[in-house]
PDB file of C-alpha atoms in Angstrom:
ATOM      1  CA  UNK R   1     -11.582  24.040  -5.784  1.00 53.00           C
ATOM      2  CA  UNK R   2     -12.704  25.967  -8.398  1.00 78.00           C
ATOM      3  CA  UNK R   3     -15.382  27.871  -6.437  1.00 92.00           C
ATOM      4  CA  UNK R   4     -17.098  27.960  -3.362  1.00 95.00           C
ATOM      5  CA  UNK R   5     -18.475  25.131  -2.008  1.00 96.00           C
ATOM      6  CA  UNK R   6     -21.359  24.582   0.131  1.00 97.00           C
ATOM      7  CA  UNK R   7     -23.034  21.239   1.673  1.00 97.00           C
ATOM      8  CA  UNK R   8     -25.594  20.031   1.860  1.00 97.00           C
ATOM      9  CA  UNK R   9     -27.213  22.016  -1.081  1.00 95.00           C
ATOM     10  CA  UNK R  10     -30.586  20.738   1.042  1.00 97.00           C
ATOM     11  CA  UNK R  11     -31.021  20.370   5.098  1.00 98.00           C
ATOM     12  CA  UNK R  12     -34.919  19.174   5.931  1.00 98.00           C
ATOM     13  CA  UNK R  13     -34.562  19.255   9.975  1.00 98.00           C
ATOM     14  CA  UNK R  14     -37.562  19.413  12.442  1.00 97.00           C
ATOM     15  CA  UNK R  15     -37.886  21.852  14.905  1.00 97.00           C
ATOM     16  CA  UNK R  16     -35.662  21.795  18.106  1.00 98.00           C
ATOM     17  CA  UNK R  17     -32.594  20.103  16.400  1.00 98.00           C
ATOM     18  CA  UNK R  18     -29.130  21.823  15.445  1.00 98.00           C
ATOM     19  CA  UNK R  19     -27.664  21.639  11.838  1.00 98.00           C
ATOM     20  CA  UNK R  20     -24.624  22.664  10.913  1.00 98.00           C
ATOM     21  CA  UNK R  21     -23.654  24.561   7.169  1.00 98.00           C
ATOM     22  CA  UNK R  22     -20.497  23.858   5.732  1.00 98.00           C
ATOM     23  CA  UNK R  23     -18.735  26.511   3.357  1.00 98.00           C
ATOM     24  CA  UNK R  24     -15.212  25.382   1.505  1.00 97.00           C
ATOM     25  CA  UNK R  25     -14.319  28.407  -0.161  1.00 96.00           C
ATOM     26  CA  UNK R  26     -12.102  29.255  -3.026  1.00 95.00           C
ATOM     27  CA  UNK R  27      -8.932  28.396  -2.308  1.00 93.00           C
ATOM     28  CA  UNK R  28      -6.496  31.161  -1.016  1.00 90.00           C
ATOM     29  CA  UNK R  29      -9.372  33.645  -0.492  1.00 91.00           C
ATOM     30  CA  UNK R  30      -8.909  35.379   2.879  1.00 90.00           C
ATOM     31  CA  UNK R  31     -12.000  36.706   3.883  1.00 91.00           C
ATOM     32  CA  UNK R  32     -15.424  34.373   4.304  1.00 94.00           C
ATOM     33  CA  UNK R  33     -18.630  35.769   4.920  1.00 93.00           C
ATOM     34  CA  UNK R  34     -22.387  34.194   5.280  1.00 95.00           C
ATOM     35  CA  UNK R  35     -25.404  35.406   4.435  1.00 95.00           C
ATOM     36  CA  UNK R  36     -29.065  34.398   4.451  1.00 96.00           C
ATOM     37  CA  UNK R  37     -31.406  35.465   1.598  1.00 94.00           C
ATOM     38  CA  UNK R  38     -35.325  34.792   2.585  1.00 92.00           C
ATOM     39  CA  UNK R  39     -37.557  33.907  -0.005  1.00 87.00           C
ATOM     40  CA  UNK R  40     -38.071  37.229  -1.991  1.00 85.00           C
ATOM     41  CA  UNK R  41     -35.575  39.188  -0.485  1.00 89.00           C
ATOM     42  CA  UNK R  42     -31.563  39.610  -1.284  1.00 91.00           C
ATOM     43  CA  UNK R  43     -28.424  38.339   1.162  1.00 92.00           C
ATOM     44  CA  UNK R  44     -28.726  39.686   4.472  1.00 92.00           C
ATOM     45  CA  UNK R  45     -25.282  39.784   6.363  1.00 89.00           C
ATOM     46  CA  UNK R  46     -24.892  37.573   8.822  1.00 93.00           C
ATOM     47  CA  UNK R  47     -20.924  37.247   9.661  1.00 93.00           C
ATOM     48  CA  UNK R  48     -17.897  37.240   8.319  1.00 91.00           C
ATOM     49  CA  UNK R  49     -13.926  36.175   9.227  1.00 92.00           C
ATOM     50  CA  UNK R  50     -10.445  37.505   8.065  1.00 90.00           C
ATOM     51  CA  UNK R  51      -8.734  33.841   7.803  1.00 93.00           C
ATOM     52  CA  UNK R  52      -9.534  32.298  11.188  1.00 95.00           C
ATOM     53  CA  UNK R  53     -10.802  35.468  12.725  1.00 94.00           C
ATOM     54  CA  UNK R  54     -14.260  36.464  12.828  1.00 94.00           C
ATOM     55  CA  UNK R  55     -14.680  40.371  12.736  1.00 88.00           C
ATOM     56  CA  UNK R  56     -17.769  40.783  12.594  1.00 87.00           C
ATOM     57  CA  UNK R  57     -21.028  38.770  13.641  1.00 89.00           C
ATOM     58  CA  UNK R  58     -23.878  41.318  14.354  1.00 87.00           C
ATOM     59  CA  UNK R  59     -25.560  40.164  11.830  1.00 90.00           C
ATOM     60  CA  UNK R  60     -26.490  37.069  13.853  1.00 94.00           C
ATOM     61  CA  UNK R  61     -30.256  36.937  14.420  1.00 94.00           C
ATOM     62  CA  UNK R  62     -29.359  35.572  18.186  1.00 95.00           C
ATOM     63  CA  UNK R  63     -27.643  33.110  20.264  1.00 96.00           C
ATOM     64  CA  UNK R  64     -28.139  30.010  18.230  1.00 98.00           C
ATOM     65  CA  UNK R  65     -26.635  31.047  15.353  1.00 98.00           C
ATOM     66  CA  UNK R  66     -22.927  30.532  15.873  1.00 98.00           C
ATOM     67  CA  UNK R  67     -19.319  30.233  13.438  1.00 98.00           C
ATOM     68  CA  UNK R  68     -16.249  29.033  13.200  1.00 97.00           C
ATOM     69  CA  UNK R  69     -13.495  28.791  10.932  1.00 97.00           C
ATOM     70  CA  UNK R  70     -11.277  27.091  13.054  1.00 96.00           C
ATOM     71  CA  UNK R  71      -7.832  26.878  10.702  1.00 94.00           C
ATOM     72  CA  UNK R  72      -9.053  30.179   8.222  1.00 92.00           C
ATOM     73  CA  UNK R  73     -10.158  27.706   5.464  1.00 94.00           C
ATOM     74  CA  UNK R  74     -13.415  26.022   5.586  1.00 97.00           C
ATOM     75  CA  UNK R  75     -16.492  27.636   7.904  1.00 98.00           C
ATOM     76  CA  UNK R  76     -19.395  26.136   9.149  1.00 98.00           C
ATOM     77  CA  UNK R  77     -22.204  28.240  10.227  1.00 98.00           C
ATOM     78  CA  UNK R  78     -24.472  25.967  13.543  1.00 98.00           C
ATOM     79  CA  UNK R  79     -27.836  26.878  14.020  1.00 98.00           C
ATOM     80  CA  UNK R  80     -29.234  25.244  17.495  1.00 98.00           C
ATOM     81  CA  UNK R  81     -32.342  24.661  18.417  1.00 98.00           C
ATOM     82  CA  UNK R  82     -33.846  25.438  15.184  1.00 98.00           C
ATOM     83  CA  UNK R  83     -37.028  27.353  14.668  1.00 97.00           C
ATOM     84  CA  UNK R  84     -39.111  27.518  11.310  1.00 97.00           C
ATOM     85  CA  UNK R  85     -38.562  30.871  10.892  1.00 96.00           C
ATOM     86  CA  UNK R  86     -34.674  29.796  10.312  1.00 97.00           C
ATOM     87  CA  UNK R  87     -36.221  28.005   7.484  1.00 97.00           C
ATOM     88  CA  UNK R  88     -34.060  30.012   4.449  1.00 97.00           C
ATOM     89  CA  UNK R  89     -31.045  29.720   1.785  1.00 96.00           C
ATOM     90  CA  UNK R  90     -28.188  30.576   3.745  1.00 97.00           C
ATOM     91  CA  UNK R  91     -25.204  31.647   1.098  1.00 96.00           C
ATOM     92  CA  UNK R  92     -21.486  31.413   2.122  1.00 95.00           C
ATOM     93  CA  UNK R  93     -19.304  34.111  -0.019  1.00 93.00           C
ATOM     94  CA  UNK R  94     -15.123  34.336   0.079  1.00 92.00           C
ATOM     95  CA  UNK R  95     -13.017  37.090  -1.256  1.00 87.00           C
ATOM     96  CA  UNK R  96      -9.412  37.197  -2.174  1.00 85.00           C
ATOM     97  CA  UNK R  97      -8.112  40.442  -0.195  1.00 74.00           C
ATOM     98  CA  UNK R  98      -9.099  42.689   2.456  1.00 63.00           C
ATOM     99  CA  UNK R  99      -6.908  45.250   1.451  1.00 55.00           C
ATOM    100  CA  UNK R 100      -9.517  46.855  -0.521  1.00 53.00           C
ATOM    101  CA  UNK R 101     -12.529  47.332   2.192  1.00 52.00           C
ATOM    102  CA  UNK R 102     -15.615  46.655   0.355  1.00 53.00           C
ATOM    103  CA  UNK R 103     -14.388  47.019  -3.150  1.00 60.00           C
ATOM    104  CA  UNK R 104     -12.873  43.237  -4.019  1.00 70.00           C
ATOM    105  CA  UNK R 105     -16.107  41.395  -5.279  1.00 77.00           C
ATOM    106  CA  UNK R 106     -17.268  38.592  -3.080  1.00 84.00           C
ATOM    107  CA  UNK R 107     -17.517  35.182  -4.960  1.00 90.00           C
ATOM    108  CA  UNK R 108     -20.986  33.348  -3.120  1.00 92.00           C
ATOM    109  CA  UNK R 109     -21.836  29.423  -3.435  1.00 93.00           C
ATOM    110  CA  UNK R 110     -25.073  27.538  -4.282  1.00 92.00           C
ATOM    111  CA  UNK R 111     -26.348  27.946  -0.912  1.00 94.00           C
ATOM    112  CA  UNK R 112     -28.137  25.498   1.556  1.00 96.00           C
ATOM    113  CA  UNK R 113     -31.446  25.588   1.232  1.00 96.00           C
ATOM    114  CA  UNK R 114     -32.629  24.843   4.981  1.00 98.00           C
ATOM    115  CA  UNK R 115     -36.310  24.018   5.728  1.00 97.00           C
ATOM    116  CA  UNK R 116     -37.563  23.447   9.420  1.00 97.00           C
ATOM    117  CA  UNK R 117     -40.453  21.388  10.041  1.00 97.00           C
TER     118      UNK R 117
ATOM    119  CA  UNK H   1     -25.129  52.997   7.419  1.00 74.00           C
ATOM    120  CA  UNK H   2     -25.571  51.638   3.425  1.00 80.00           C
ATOM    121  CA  UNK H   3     -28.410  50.772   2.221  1.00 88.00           C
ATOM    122  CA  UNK H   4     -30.052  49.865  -1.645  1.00 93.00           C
ATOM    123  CA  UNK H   5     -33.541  49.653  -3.088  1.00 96.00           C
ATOM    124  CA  UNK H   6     -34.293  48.466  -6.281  1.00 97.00           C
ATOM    125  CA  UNK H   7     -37.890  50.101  -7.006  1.00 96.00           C
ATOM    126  CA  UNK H   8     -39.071  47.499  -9.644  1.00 96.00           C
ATOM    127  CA  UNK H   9     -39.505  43.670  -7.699  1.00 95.00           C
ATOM    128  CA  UNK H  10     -40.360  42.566 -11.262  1.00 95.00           C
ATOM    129  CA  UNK H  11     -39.984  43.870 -14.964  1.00 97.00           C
ATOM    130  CA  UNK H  12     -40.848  42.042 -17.776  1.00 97.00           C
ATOM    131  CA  UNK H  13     -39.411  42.680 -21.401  1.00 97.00           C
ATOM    132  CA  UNK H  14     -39.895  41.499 -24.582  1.00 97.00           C
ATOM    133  CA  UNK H  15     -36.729  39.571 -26.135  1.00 96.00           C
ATOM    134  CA  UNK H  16     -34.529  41.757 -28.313  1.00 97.00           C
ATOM    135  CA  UNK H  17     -35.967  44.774 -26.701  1.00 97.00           C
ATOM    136  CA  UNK H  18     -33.592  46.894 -24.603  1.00 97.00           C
ATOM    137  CA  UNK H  19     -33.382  46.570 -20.813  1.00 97.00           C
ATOM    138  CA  UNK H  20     -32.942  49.331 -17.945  1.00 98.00           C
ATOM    139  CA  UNK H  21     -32.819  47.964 -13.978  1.00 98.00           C
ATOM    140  CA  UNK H  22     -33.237  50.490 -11.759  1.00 98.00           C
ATOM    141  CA  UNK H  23     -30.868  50.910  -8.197  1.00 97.00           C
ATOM    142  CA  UNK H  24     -30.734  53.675  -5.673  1.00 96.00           C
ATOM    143  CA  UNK H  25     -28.264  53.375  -2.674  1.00 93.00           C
ATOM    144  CA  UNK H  26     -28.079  55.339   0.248  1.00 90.00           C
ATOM    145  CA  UNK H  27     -23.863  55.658   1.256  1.00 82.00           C
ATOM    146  CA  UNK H  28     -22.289  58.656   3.227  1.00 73.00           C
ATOM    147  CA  UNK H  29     -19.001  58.822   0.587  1.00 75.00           C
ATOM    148  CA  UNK H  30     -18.450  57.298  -2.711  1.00 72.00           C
ATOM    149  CA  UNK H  31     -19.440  53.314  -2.480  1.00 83.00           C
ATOM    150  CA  UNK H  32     -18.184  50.630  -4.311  1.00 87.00           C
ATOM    151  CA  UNK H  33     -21.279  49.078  -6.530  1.00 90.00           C
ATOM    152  CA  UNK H  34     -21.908  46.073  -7.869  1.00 92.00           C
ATOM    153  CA  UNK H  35     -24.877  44.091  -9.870  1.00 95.00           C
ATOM    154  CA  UNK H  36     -25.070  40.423  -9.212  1.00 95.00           C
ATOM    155  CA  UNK H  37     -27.230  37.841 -11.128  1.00 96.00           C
ATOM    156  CA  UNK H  38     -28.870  34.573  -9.627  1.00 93.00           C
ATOM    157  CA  UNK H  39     -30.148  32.081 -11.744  1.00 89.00           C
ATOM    158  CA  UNK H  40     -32.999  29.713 -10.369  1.00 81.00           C
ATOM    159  CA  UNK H  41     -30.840  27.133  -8.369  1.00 75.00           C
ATOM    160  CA  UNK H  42     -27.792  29.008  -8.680  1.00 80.00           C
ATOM    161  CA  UNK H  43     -25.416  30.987  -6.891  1.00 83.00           C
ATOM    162  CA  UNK H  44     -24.691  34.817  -7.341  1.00 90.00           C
ATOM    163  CA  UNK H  45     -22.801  35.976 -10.030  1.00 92.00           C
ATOM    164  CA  UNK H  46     -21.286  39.079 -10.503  1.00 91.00           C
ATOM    165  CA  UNK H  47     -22.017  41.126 -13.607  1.00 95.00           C
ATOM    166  CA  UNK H  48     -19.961  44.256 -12.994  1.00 94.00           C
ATOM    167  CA  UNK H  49     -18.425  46.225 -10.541  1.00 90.00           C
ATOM    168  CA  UNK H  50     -17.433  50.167  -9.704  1.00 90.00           C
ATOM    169  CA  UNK H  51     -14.725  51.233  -7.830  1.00 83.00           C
ATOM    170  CA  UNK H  52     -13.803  54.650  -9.400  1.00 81.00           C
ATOM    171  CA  UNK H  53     -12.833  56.433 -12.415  1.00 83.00           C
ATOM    172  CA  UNK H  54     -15.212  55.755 -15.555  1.00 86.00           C
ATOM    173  CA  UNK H  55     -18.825  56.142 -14.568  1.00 91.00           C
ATOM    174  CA  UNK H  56     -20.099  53.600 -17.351  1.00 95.00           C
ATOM    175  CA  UNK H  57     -18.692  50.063 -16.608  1.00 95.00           C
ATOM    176  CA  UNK H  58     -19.048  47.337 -18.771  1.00 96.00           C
ATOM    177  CA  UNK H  59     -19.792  43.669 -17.403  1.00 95.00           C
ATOM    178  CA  UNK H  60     -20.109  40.130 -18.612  1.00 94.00           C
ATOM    179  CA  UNK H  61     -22.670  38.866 -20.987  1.00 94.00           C
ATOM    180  CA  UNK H  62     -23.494  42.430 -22.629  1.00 96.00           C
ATOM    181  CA  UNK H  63     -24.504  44.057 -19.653  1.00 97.00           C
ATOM    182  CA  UNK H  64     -23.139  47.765 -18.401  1.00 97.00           C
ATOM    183  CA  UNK H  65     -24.172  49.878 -16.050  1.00 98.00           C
ATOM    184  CA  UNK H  66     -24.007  53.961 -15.450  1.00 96.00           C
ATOM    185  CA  UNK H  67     -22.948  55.290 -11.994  1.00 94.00           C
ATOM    186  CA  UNK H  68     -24.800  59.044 -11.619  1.00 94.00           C
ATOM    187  CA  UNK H  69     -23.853  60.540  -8.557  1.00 91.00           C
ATOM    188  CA  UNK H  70     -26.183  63.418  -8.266  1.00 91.00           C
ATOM    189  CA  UNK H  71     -28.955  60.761  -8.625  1.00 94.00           C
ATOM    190  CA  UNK H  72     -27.262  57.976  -6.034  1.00 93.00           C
ATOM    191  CA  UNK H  73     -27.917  55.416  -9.284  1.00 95.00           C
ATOM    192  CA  UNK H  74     -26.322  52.666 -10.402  1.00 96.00           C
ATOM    193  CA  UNK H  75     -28.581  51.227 -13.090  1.00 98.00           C
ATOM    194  CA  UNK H  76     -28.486  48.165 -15.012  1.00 98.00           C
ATOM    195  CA  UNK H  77     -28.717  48.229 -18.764  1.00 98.00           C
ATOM    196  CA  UNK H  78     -28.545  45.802 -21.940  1.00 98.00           C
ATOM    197  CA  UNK H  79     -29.511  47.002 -25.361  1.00 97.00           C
ATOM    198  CA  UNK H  80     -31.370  43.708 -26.513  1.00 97.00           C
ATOM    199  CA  UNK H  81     -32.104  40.530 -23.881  1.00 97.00           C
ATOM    200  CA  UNK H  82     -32.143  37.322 -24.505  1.00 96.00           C
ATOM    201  CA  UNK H  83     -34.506  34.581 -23.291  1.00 95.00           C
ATOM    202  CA  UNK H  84     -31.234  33.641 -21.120  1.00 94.00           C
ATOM    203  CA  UNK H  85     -31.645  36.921 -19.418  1.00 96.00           C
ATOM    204  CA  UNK H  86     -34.386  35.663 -17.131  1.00 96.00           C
ATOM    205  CA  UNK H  87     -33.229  35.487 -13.801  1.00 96.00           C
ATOM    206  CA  UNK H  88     -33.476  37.415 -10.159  1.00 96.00           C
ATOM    207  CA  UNK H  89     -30.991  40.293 -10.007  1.00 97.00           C
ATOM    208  CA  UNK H  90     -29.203  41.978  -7.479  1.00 96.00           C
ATOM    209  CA  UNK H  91     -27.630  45.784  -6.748  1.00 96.00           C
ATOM    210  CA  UNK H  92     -24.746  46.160  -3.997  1.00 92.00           C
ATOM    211  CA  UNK H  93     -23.005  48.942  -2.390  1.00 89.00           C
ATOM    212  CA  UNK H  94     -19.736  47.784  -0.343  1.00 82.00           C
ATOM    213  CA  UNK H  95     -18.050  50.221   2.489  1.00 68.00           C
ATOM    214  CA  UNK H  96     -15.260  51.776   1.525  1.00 56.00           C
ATOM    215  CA  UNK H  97     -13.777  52.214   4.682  1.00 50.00           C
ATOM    216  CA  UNK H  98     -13.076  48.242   5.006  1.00 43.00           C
ATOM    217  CA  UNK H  99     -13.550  48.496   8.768  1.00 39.00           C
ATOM    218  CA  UNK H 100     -16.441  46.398  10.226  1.00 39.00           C
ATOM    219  CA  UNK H 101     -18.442  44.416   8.343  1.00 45.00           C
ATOM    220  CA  UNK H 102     -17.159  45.206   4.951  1.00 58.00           C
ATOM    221  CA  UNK H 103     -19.322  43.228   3.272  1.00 71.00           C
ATOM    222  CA  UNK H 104     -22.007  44.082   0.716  1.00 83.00           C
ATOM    223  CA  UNK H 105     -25.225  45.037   1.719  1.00 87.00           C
ATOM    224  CA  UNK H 106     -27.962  44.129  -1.106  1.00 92.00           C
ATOM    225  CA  UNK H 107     -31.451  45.320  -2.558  1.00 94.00           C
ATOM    226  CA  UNK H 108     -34.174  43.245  -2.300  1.00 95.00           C
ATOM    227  CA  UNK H 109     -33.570  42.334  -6.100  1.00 96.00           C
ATOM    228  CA  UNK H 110     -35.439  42.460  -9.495  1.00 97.00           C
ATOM    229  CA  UNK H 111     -36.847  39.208 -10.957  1.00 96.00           C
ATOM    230  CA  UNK H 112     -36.807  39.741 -14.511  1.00 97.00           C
ATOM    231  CA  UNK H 113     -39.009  38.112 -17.236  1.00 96.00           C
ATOM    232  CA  UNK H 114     -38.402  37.868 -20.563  1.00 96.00           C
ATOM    233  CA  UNK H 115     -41.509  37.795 -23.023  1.00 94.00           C
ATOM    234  CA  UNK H 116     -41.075  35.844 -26.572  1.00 89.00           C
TER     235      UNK H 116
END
């Protein structure tokens, strides 16, 4: 597609149950990372993968907050056992290269906007 | 490690008047910076980027910026804003060393208001 896409744009979940975030990002773009932006506050690193490897995921708040990206396109970021305080927008990002470190811009989605109850 | 802090959490100007955002960032070499924009209900979008080479980089929708080493700055400028303008927006510094997580590690943003 034309940019990154993320679903649903709005998960309502009560407390106790898993949801899973999907990302479908721009097509060709090798590296995907998530983030999680609190009200107020910018992205906050969370993980990211080069194709179907993830490199780096100590940005995970704990155990139930696990990745995949099983064939290096689309990711989906599972929260279990949620807790309100993983009530946040949680923004998927993919860039093109990885040739360049930190320098190739990362290209984010809408976001999921996840509230726990 | 990086880090970025954007002293002003909100700034509100006058439309037509000029614009300055301010951003430190804390980086052991030469980063790579960036300003991103996020509109309410939308994603981030980048504005403009610095890699090397010319300290003043231009970016999309009349917006530069000036990188000043001695100061650690990367601030955000426009010469006259436009109701448009209004949105939350973001600094980044990215690792140049592209081990790890070479991702972009952001400021806690500016919301900016624009005054008729």
């Amino acid at each position: 597609g034309a940019g990154v896409s993320q679903s649903p744009r709005y998960k309502v979940t009560k407390r106790g149950q898993d949801v899973a975030l999907r990302c479908d990002p721009i097509s060709g773009h090798v590296s995907l990372y998530w983030y999680r932006q609190a009200l107020g506050q910018g992205p906050e690193f969370l993980t990211y993968f080069n194709y179907e490897a993830q490199q780096d995921k100590s940005g995970l708040p704990n155990d139930r907050f696990s990745a995949e990206r099983p064939e290096g396109s689309i990711s989906t970021l599972t929260i279990q056992r949620t807790e309100q305080r993983d009530s946040a927008m949680y923004r998927c990002a993919s860039r093109l290269s990885t040739g360049q470190g930190g320098g190739s811009p990362l290209h984010f989605g809408n976001g999921t906007r996840l509230t726990v109850t | 490690a990086q880090s970025v802090t954007q002293p002003d959490i909100h700034i509100t100007v006058s439309e037509g008047a000029s614009l300055e955002l301010r951003c430190n960032y804390s980086y052991g070499a030469t980063p790579y910076l960036f300003w991103y924009v996020q509109s309410p209900g939308q994603g981030l979008q980048l504005l403009l980027k610095y890699f090397s080479g010319d300290t003043l980089v231009q970016g999309i929708k009349g917006f530069e910026a000036e990188f000043k080493r001695s100061q650690s700055s990367f601030n955000l400028r426009k010469p006259s804003v436009h109701w448009s303008d209004a949105a939350e927006y973001f600094c980044a510094v990215g690792a140049k060393s592209g081990g790890g997580a070479d991702g972009l590690t952001f400021g806690k943003g500016t919301h900016l208001i624009i005054q008729p």
